[in-house]
Amino acid sequence: MSRNLHPAILSVGRALPPHYADQDTLITALSTHWARKHFNVERLAAIHRAAQVGGRHLALPLAEYAALDSFGKCNDAFIRVGAEVGEAAVRAGLAAAGLSPADVDHLWFVTVTGISTPSLDAKLANRLGLKPGVKRTPIFGLGCMAGAAGLARASDVLRAFPGEVAVMLSVELCSLTLQREDASVTNVVATGLFGDGAAAVVLSGGSRAAAARAPRIVATRSVFYPETEWVMGWDVVDTGFKVVLSAKVPEVVEAHVGTDVDAFLAEHGLARREVRHWIAHTGGPKVLEAFRRGLDLPAAAIERSWRSLREIGNLSSASVLFVLGDLLDSGEARPGDVGVLAAMGPGFSAELVLLRW
Amino acid sequence: MTEREALVAGEILRIARDELGIEERPVPGEALAAKLDSLALLGLVVAVEDRFHVVLTDDDAAGTRTLEDLARLVVARAPEERLALAPSTGAAP
């Protein structure tokens, strides 16, 4: 297929809530809570520091989290703040692409940190003034890989409608899923790692004119790993979403990513050495290292993901889109460059997106 | 193991089973790390610290391979009132 028939990524709008807290501030705030349940609070602080996250943007001011004593209150905050940061991300993406809300034909919306019906994309259709014919597709439950998966699904649809424009929005307010009564180490790990934010990828079908430097989505691949539902997810409890996170995640990533990426690339006549840009989900230090080892990459190959992790934490499905946006903004990619965007998440499964500039 | 260490080992097994949902029981002398993944092991350490009011350091971890090692360390370090144990139903194997 000619390069110009592939859907193009025009921009990635990003929005972070204004309430930033560095990791030490968060540790201090949580220590009072931990001390009610744990003898050695310093051990939990060490788990937070091991995440190598410098700080997080939070949906709410830190002092307001104490009042979130029910799933309903957390979810109400998700809907309110999610609409705000979601709108900001979409507006930023459209502005960078030189488009207006009236140009949007498809709105994809992914999240795993809150729910609503109508889904948040309906609120955004009103707030943004999208046209009545906009096709909305909300996706819940793909977790950290939903940014990559949504990008892949949106590009699939644009192949059928090459003259149309899609926005793929991820909103993740992970801080609102904190289970304060869950004293497990898994919950402490998650609390130290995840942050809040939204990212909106603006895509155009292949027959629309796109800037020469816009990367094209050449192909996508999903890989489902049978009988691995236990690896990652939520247990839905009375107080909301309780994290399920196996210590095996890095092991599963390292065991599969090399083979899966190689098979994907080979289908398109490519080999790993020809990939110039690796856009990896910022799962955490162990996951990033497993990704690097599994693909036998030098540390510099995923430095952009490390930097994002250190600066804003793991934003679940939005993370890989933030890294993609950073790459686009850097101007490093040159015509002809090949990139692979990759994320793994609940299923357990992987989503791979092949890009060519 | 001394009788007291055996009681502590039994209590650690009870904590693992009742509080952490860990059903695996190490055979005597078996490395805990062979039975538990890193998160489960960390969870067990936190629970032991909470129960016995001890702080286990990285240096301790280096010398603590088995359940018996862990029980010995707890007995050596825990305040007396935290060690007042009746024989447990989760007695060491």
Coordinates of C-alpha atoms in Angstrom, one line a residue:
Chain A
M1 CA 0.0 0.0 0.0
S2 CA 1.3 3.4 -0.8
R3 CA 2.5 5.4 2.2
N4 CA -0.2 8.1 1.6
L5 CA -3.1 5.6 2.0
H6 CA -2.1 4.8 5.5
P7 CA -3.8 6.9 8.3
A8 CA -1.6 9.7 9.6
I9 CA -1.0 10.9 13.2
L10 CA -1.3 14.6 13.0
S11 CA -0.7 15.5 16.7
V12 CA -1.0 14.4 20.3
G13 CA -2.7 16.8 22.6
R14 CA -1.7 16.3 26.3
A15 CA -3.2 17.7 29.5
L16 CA -2.3 17.2 33.1
P17 CA -4.3 18.3 36.1
P18 CA -2.8 21.4 37.8
H19 CA -2.3 19.8 41.2
Y20 CA 1.3 18.5 41.2
A21 CA 2.9 16.7 44.1
D22 CA 6.5 15.5 44.2
Q23 CA 7.1 12.0 45.5
D24 CA 8.4 13.1 48.9
T25 CA 5.3 15.2 49.5
L26 CA 3.1 12.2 48.6
I27 CA 5.2 9.9 50.8
T28 CA 4.8 12.3 53.7
A29 CA 1.1 12.5 53.2
L30 CA 0.7 8.7 52.9
S31 CA 3.0 8.0 55.9
T32 CA 0.4 9.2 58.4
H33 CA -2.1 6.8 56.8
W34 CA 0.4 3.9 56.6
A35 CA 1.4 4.4 60.2
R36 CA -2.2 3.4 61.3
K37 CA -1.7 0.0 59.7
H38 CA 2.0 -0.7 59.5
F39 CA 4.9 -0.8 61.9
N40 CA 7.8 -0.1 59.5
V41 CA 6.5 2.9 57.5
E42 CA 10.0 3.4 56.0
R43 CA 9.7 0.2 54.1
L44 CA 6.6 1.5 52.3
A45 CA 8.3 4.7 51.6
A46 CA 11.2 2.7 50.0
I47 CA 8.7 1.0 47.8
H48 CA 7.5 4.4 46.6
R49 CA 11.0 5.6 45.9
A50 CA 11.8 2.4 44.0
A51 CA 9.2 3.4 41.4
Q52 CA 11.7 6.2 40.4
V53 CA 8.8 8.6 39.9
G54 CA 9.7 12.2 40.7
G55 CA 6.1 13.3 41.2
R56 CA 2.6 13.1 39.9
H57 CA -0.1 15.4 38.7
L58 CA -3.3 14.7 40.7
A59 CA -6.9 15.1 39.7
L60 CA -7.6 16.9 43.0
P61 CA -5.6 19.0 45.5
L62 CA -4.0 16.5 47.9
A63 CA -6.1 17.7 50.8
E64 CA -9.3 16.7 49.1
Y65 CA -8.6 13.0 48.8
A66 CA -9.4 12.4 52.5
A67 CA -13.1 13.2 51.7
L68 CA -13.3 10.5 48.9
D69 CA -14.7 7.8 51.2
S70 CA -16.8 6.0 48.6
F71 CA -16.7 4.7 45.1
G72 CA -19.5 7.1 44.1
K73 CA -17.5 10.2 45.3
C74 CA -14.3 9.0 43.5
N75 CA -16.3 8.3 40.3
D76 CA -18.0 11.7 40.5
A77 CA -14.6 13.3 40.7
F78 CA -13.5 11.2 37.7
I79 CA -16.4 12.4 35.6
R80 CA -15.9 16.1 36.6
V81 CA -12.1 16.3 36.3
G82 CA -12.0 13.8 33.4
A83 CA -14.2 16.0 31.3
E84 CA -11.9 19.0 32.1
V85 CA -8.6 17.3 31.2
G86 CA -10.2 15.4 28.4
E87 CA -11.5 18.6 26.8
A88 CA -8.1 20.3 27.3
A89 CA -6.2 17.4 25.6
V90 CA -8.6 17.3 22.6
R91 CA -8.5 21.0 22.2
A92 CA -4.7 21.0 22.3
G93 CA -4.5 18.1 19.8
L94 CA -6.9 19.7 17.4
A95 CA -5.1 23.1 17.6
A96 CA -1.8 21.5 16.9
A97 CA -3.3 19.7 13.9
G98 CA -4.9 22.9 12.6
L99 CA -8.4 21.4 12.9
S100 CA -11.5 22.4 14.8
P101 CA -14.0 20.3 16.7
A102 CA -16.3 20.4 13.7
D103 CA -13.8 18.4 11.7
V104 CA -14.0 15.4 14.0
D105 CA -15.8 12.4 12.5
H106 CA -14.8 9.7 15.1
L107 CA -14.2 10.1 18.8
W108 CA -12.6 7.1 20.5
F109 CA -12.4 7.2 24.3
V110 CA -10.4 4.9 26.4
T111 CA -10.1 4.7 30.2
V112 CA -9.9 2.2 33.0
T113 CA -10.1 4.6 36.0
G114 CA -13.8 5.6 36.0
I115 CA -17.1 4.9 34.4
S116 CA -20.2 6.8 33.3
T117 CA -23.2 6.4 31.1
P118 CA -23.4 8.4 28.9
S119 CA -19.7 7.9 28.6
L120 CA -17.3 10.8 29.0
D121 CA -17.1 11.2 25.2
A122 CA -20.7 12.3 25.2
K123 CA -19.9 15.0 27.6
L124 CA -17.0 16.0 25.5
A125 CA -19.2 16.1 22.4
N126 CA -21.3 18.8 24.1
R127 CA -18.4 20.7 25.7
L128 CA -16.4 20.7 22.4
G129 CA -19.4 21.2 20.1
L130 CA -18.7 18.2 18.0
K131 CA -21.0 17.6 15.1
P132 CA -24.1 15.5 15.7
G133 CA -22.9 12.8 13.3
V134 CA -19.7 12.1 15.2
K135 CA -19.2 8.4 15.8
R136 CA -18.4 7.7 19.4
T137 CA -16.6 4.6 20.6
P138 CA -15.9 4.3 24.3
I139 CA -13.6 1.4 25.4
F140 CA -13.3 0.4 29.1
G141 CA -11.1 -2.3 30.5
L142 CA -8.0 -2.6 28.3
G143 CA -6.0 -0.9 31.1
C144 CA -2.5 0.3 30.3
M145 CA -2.6 -0.9 26.7
A146 CA -5.7 1.0 25.8
G147 CA -3.8 3.9 24.4
A148 CA -2.0 1.7 21.9
A149 CA -5.2 -0.4 21.3
G150 CA -7.4 2.7 20.7
L151 CA -4.8 4.1 18.3
A152 CA -4.8 0.8 16.4
R153 CA -8.6 0.5 16.3
A154 CA -9.0 4.1 15.2
S155 CA -6.5 3.6 12.4
D156 CA -8.3 0.4 11.3
V157 CA -11.6 2.4 10.9
L158 CA -9.8 5.2 9.1
R159 CA -8.7 2.7 6.4
A160 CA -12.4 2.2 5.7
F161 CA -13.1 6.0 5.8
P162 CA -9.9 7.5 4.4
G163 CA -11.3 11.0 4.1
E164 CA -12.2 11.3 7.8
V165 CA -10.7 12.5 11.0
A166 CA -10.5 10.6 14.3
V167 CA -9.6 11.7 17.8
M168 CA -8.5 9.0 20.1
L169 CA -8.7 10.2 23.7
S170 CA -7.3 8.6 26.8
V171 CA -8.3 9.9 30.2
E172 CA -6.8 8.2 33.2
L173 CA -7.2 9.6 36.8
C174 CA -5.4 6.8 38.6
S175 CA -5.2 8.7 41.9
L176 CA -9.0 8.4 42.2
T177 CA -8.8 4.6 42.3
L178 CA -6.6 4.6 45.4
Q179 CA -8.0 2.0 47.9
R180 CA -7.1 3.5 51.2
E181 CA -8.1 0.5 53.2
D182 CA -6.1 -1.9 51.1
A183 CA -2.9 -2.4 53.1
S184 CA -1.4 -4.8 50.6
V185 CA 2.0 -4.3 49.1
T186 CA 0.5 -4.4 45.6
N187 CA -1.6 -1.4 46.5
V188 CA 1.4 0.4 47.9
V189 CA 3.3 -0.3 44.6
A190 CA 0.4 1.0 42.5
T191 CA 0.0 4.1 44.7
G192 CA 3.7 4.9 44.2
L193 CA 3.6 4.5 40.5
F194 CA 0.4 5.9 38.9
G195 CA -0.4 9.5 38.0
D196 CA -3.2 11.3 36.3
G197 CA -3.5 12.8 32.8
A198 CA -5.1 12.8 29.4
A199 CA -3.8 12.5 25.9
A200 CA -5.7 12.9 22.6
V201 CA -4.2 11.6 19.3
V202 CA -5.6 13.4 16.2
L203 CA -5.6 11.1 13.1
S204 CA -6.6 11.6 9.6
G205 CA -7.4 9.0 6.9
G206 CA -4.9 8.4 4.2
S207 CA -6.7 10.4 1.5
R208 CA -6.6 13.6 3.5
A209 CA -3.6 15.9 3.1
A210 CA -1.2 15.6 6.0
A211 CA 2.1 17.2 6.7
A212 CA 5.0 15.4 5.2
R213 CA 6.4 14.8 8.7
A214 CA 3.3 13.2 10.0
P215 CA 4.0 9.5 10.8
R216 CA 1.7 7.0 9.2
I217 CA 0.2 4.0 10.9
V218 CA 1.4 1.2 8.6
A219 CA 0.0 -1.7 10.5
T220 CA -1.2 -2.9 13.9
R221 CA -1.1 -6.2 15.8
S222 CA -2.8 -7.5 18.9
V223 CA -1.4 -10.4 20.8
F224 CA -3.5 -12.2 23.4
Y225 CA -1.8 -14.5 25.9
P226 CA -4.2 -17.3 26.8
E227 CA -4.8 -18.1 30.4
T228 CA -3.1 -15.1 31.9
E229 CA -6.1 -13.2 33.2
W230 CA -4.5 -13.3 36.7
V231 CA -1.5 -11.1 35.6
M232 CA -3.2 -7.7 35.9
G233 CA -6.5 -6.0 36.3
W234 CA -9.1 -4.7 38.8
D235 CA -11.1 -6.5 41.4
V236 CA -14.3 -4.4 41.5
V237 CA -15.1 -4.0 45.2
D238 CA -17.6 -1.9 47.2
T239 CA -15.0 0.9 47.4
G240 CA -14.1 0.9 43.7
F241 CA -11.3 -0.6 41.7
K242 CA -8.8 -2.7 43.7
V243 CA -5.6 -3.3 41.8
V244 CA -4.5 -6.8 40.7
L245 CA -0.9 -6.8 39.8
S246 CA 1.3 -9.8 39.6
A247 CA 5.0 -9.7 40.2
K248 CA 5.2 -11.8 37.0
V249 CA 4.4 -8.9 34.7
P250 CA 8.0 -8.1 33.9
E251 CA 8.7 -11.8 33.3
V252 CA 5.7 -12.1 30.9
V253 CA 6.8 -9.0 29.0
E254 CA 10.4 -10.1 28.7
A255 CA 9.4 -13.6 27.6
H256 CA 7.1 -12.4 24.8
V257 CA 8.0 -9.0 23.5
G258 CA 11.0 -9.9 21.4
T259 CA 9.2 -12.8 19.6
D260 CA 6.0 -10.8 19.1
V261 CA 7.7 -7.7 17.8
D262 CA 10.0 -9.7 15.4
A263 CA 7.0 -11.6 14.0
F264 CA 5.1 -8.3 13.5
L265 CA 8.0 -6.6 11.8
A266 CA 8.8 -9.6 9.6
E267 CA 5.3 -9.5 8.2
H268 CA 6.2 -6.1 6.8
G269 CA 9.7 -7.0 5.6
L270 CA 11.4 -5.3 8.6
A271 CA 13.8 -6.4 11.3
R272 CA 14.4 -5.0 14.8
R273 CA 17.6 -3.2 13.8
E274 CA 15.6 -1.1 11.3
V275 CA 13.4 0.4 14.0
R276 CA 14.7 3.9 14.9
H277 CA 12.0 4.9 17.4
W278 CA 10.7 2.7 20.3
I279 CA 7.6 4.2 22.0
A280 CA 7.2 2.0 25.0
H281 CA 4.5 2.2 27.7
T282 CA 6.0 3.5 30.9
G283 CA 4.8 0.5 33.0
G284 CA 7.4 1.0 35.7
P285 CA 11.1 0.4 36.2
K286 CA 10.9 -3.4 36.1
V287 CA 8.6 -3.4 33.1
L288 CA 10.7 -0.9 31.1
E289 CA 13.8 -2.9 31.9
A290 CA 12.0 -6.1 30.8
F291 CA 10.9 -4.5 27.6
R292 CA 14.5 -3.4 26.9
R293 CA 16.0 -6.8 27.7
G294 CA 13.3 -8.6 25.7
L295 CA 14.2 -6.6 22.6
D296 CA 17.9 -6.4 23.4
L297 CA 17.9 -2.7 23.1
P298 CA 20.4 -0.1 24.4
A299 CA 19.2 1.9 27.3
A300 CA 19.0 5.1 25.1
A301 CA 16.4 3.4 22.9
I302 CA 13.7 3.9 25.6
E303 CA 15.1 6.9 27.4
R304 CA 12.0 9.0 26.4
S305 CA 9.8 6.5 28.3
W306 CA 12.1 6.6 31.3
R307 CA 12.0 10.4 31.3
S308 CA 8.2 10.4 31.2
L309 CA 8.0 7.9 34.0
R310 CA 10.3 10.0 36.2
E311 CA 8.5 13.2 35.4
I312 CA 4.8 12.3 35.7
G313 CA 4.6 8.6 36.6
N314 CA 2.6 5.8 34.9
L315 CA -0.5 7.3 33.4
S316 CA -1.9 3.9 32.4
S317 CA -3.3 4.1 28.9
A318 CA -2.3 7.7 28.4
S319 CA 1.4 7.0 29.1
V320 CA 2.4 5.7 25.7
L321 CA 0.6 8.5 24.0
F322 CA 2.5 11.1 26.1
V323 CA 5.8 9.4 25.0
L324 CA 4.5 9.5 21.4
G325 CA 3.7 13.2 21.7
D326 CA 7.1 13.9 23.2
L327 CA 8.7 12.2 20.2
L328 CA 6.6 14.1 17.7
D329 CA 7.5 17.4 19.4
S330 CA 11.2 16.6 19.4
G331 CA 11.4 16.7 15.7
E332 CA 13.9 13.8 15.8
A333 CA 12.1 11.6 13.4
R334 CA 13.1 11.9 9.7
P335 CA 11.2 10.8 6.6
G336 CA 11.5 7.1 6.1
D337 CA 12.1 6.4 9.8
V338 CA 10.4 3.3 11.3
G339 CA 8.9 3.3 14.8
V340 CA 7.1 0.7 17.0
L341 CA 4.6 1.8 19.6
A342 CA 4.0 -0.9 22.2
A343 CA 2.0 -1.5 25.3
M344 CA 0.9 -4.5 27.3
G345 CA -2.0 -4.7 29.7
P346 CA -4.9 -6.8 31.2
G347 CA -5.8 -9.9 29.3
F348 CA -2.8 -10.4 29.4
S349 CA -2.1 -9.0 26.0
A350 CA 0.0 -6.7 23.9
E351 CA -0.8 -4.1 21.3
L352 CA 1.8 -3.1 18.7
V353 CA 1.6 -0.3 16.2
L354 CA 4.0 0.1 13.3
L355 CA 4.8 3.7 12.3
R356 CA 6.6 5.1 9.4
W357 CA 7.6 8.7 8.9
Chain B
M1 CA 14.7 -24.5 66.0
T2 CA 13.9 -23.7 69.6
E3 CA 10.4 -24.1 70.8
R4 CA 9.9 -20.4 70.6
E5 CA 11.3 -20.2 67.1
A6 CA 8.9 -23.0 66.0
L7 CA 6.0 -21.1 67.5
V8 CA 7.0 -17.9 65.6
A9 CA 7.4 -20.0 62.4
G10 CA 3.9 -21.3 62.9
E11 CA 2.6 -17.8 63.4
I12 CA 4.3 -16.6 60.2
L13 CA 2.6 -19.4 58.3
R14 CA -0.7 -18.4 59.8
I15 CA -0.2 -14.8 58.8
A16 CA 0.8 -15.9 55.3
R17 CA -2.3 -18.1 54.9
D18 CA -5.0 -16.0 56.7
E19 CA -3.8 -12.4 56.0
L20 CA -2.1 -12.8 52.7
G21 CA -3.9 -15.7 51.1
I22 CA -0.6 -17.6 50.6
E23 CA -1.4 -21.3 50.5
E24 CA 2.1 -22.5 49.7
R25 CA 4.0 -23.9 52.6
P26 CA 7.7 -24.3 52.4
V27 CA 9.3 -27.6 53.3
P28 CA 11.9 -27.2 56.1
G29 CA 15.1 -25.6 54.7
E30 CA 13.4 -24.5 51.5
A31 CA 14.2 -20.9 50.3
L32 CA 11.2 -18.6 50.8
A33 CA 12.1 -17.0 47.4
A34 CA 11.5 -20.3 45.7
K35 CA 7.9 -20.4 46.9
L36 CA 6.9 -16.8 46.7
D37 CA 7.3 -14.1 44.0
S38 CA 8.8 -10.8 44.9
L39 CA 5.5 -9.0 45.7
A40 CA 4.3 -11.9 47.9
L41 CA 7.7 -12.1 49.7
L42 CA 7.6 -8.3 50.3
G43 CA 4.0 -8.6 51.6
L44 CA 5.1 -11.3 54.0
V45 CA 8.0 -9.2 55.3
V46 CA 5.6 -6.3 55.9
A47 CA 3.1 -8.5 57.7
V48 CA 5.9 -10.0 59.9
E49 CA 7.1 -6.5 60.8
D50 CA 3.6 -5.5 61.7
R51 CA 2.9 -8.6 63.8
F52 CA 6.2 -8.7 65.7
H53 CA 7.2 -5.0 65.7
V54 CA 10.5 -5.7 64.1
V55 CA 12.3 -3.8 61.3
L56 CA 14.0 -6.1 58.8
T57 CA 16.8 -4.5 56.9
D58 CA 18.4 -5.3 53.6
D59 CA 21.3 -6.8 55.5
D60 CA 18.8 -9.1 57.3
A61 CA 17.3 -10.1 54.0
A62 CA 20.7 -11.3 52.7
G63 CA 21.0 -13.7 55.7
T64 CA 17.4 -14.8 55.8
R65 CA 16.8 -17.5 53.3
T66 CA 14.3 -19.9 54.9
L67 CA 11.3 -19.7 57.2
E68 CA 13.5 -21.0 59.9
D69 CA 16.0 -18.1 59.4
L70 CA 13.1 -15.6 59.5
A71 CA 11.7 -17.1 62.7
R72 CA 15.1 -17.0 64.3
L73 CA 15.6 -13.4 63.4
V74 CA 12.2 -12.4 64.7
V75 CA 12.8 -14.2 68.0
A76 CA 16.2 -12.4 68.4
R77 CA 14.8 -9.0 67.6
A78 CA 11.1 -8.7 68.6
P79 CA 10.1 -7.2 71.9
E80 CA 9.1 -9.8 74.4
E81 CA 5.4 -8.8 74.5
R82 CA 5.1 -9.5 70.8
L83 CA 6.5 -13.0 71.2
A84 CA 3.9 -14.2 73.8
L85 CA 2.5 -16.9 71.6
A86 CA 0.2 -19.8 72.3
P87 CA 0.8 -22.8 70.1
S88 CA -0.7 -21.9 66.7
T89 CA -2.9 -24.0 64.4
G90 CA -0.5 -23.0 61.6
A91 CA 2.4 -24.9 63.2
A92 CA 5.6 -25.3 61.2
P93 CA 5.8 -28.4 59.1

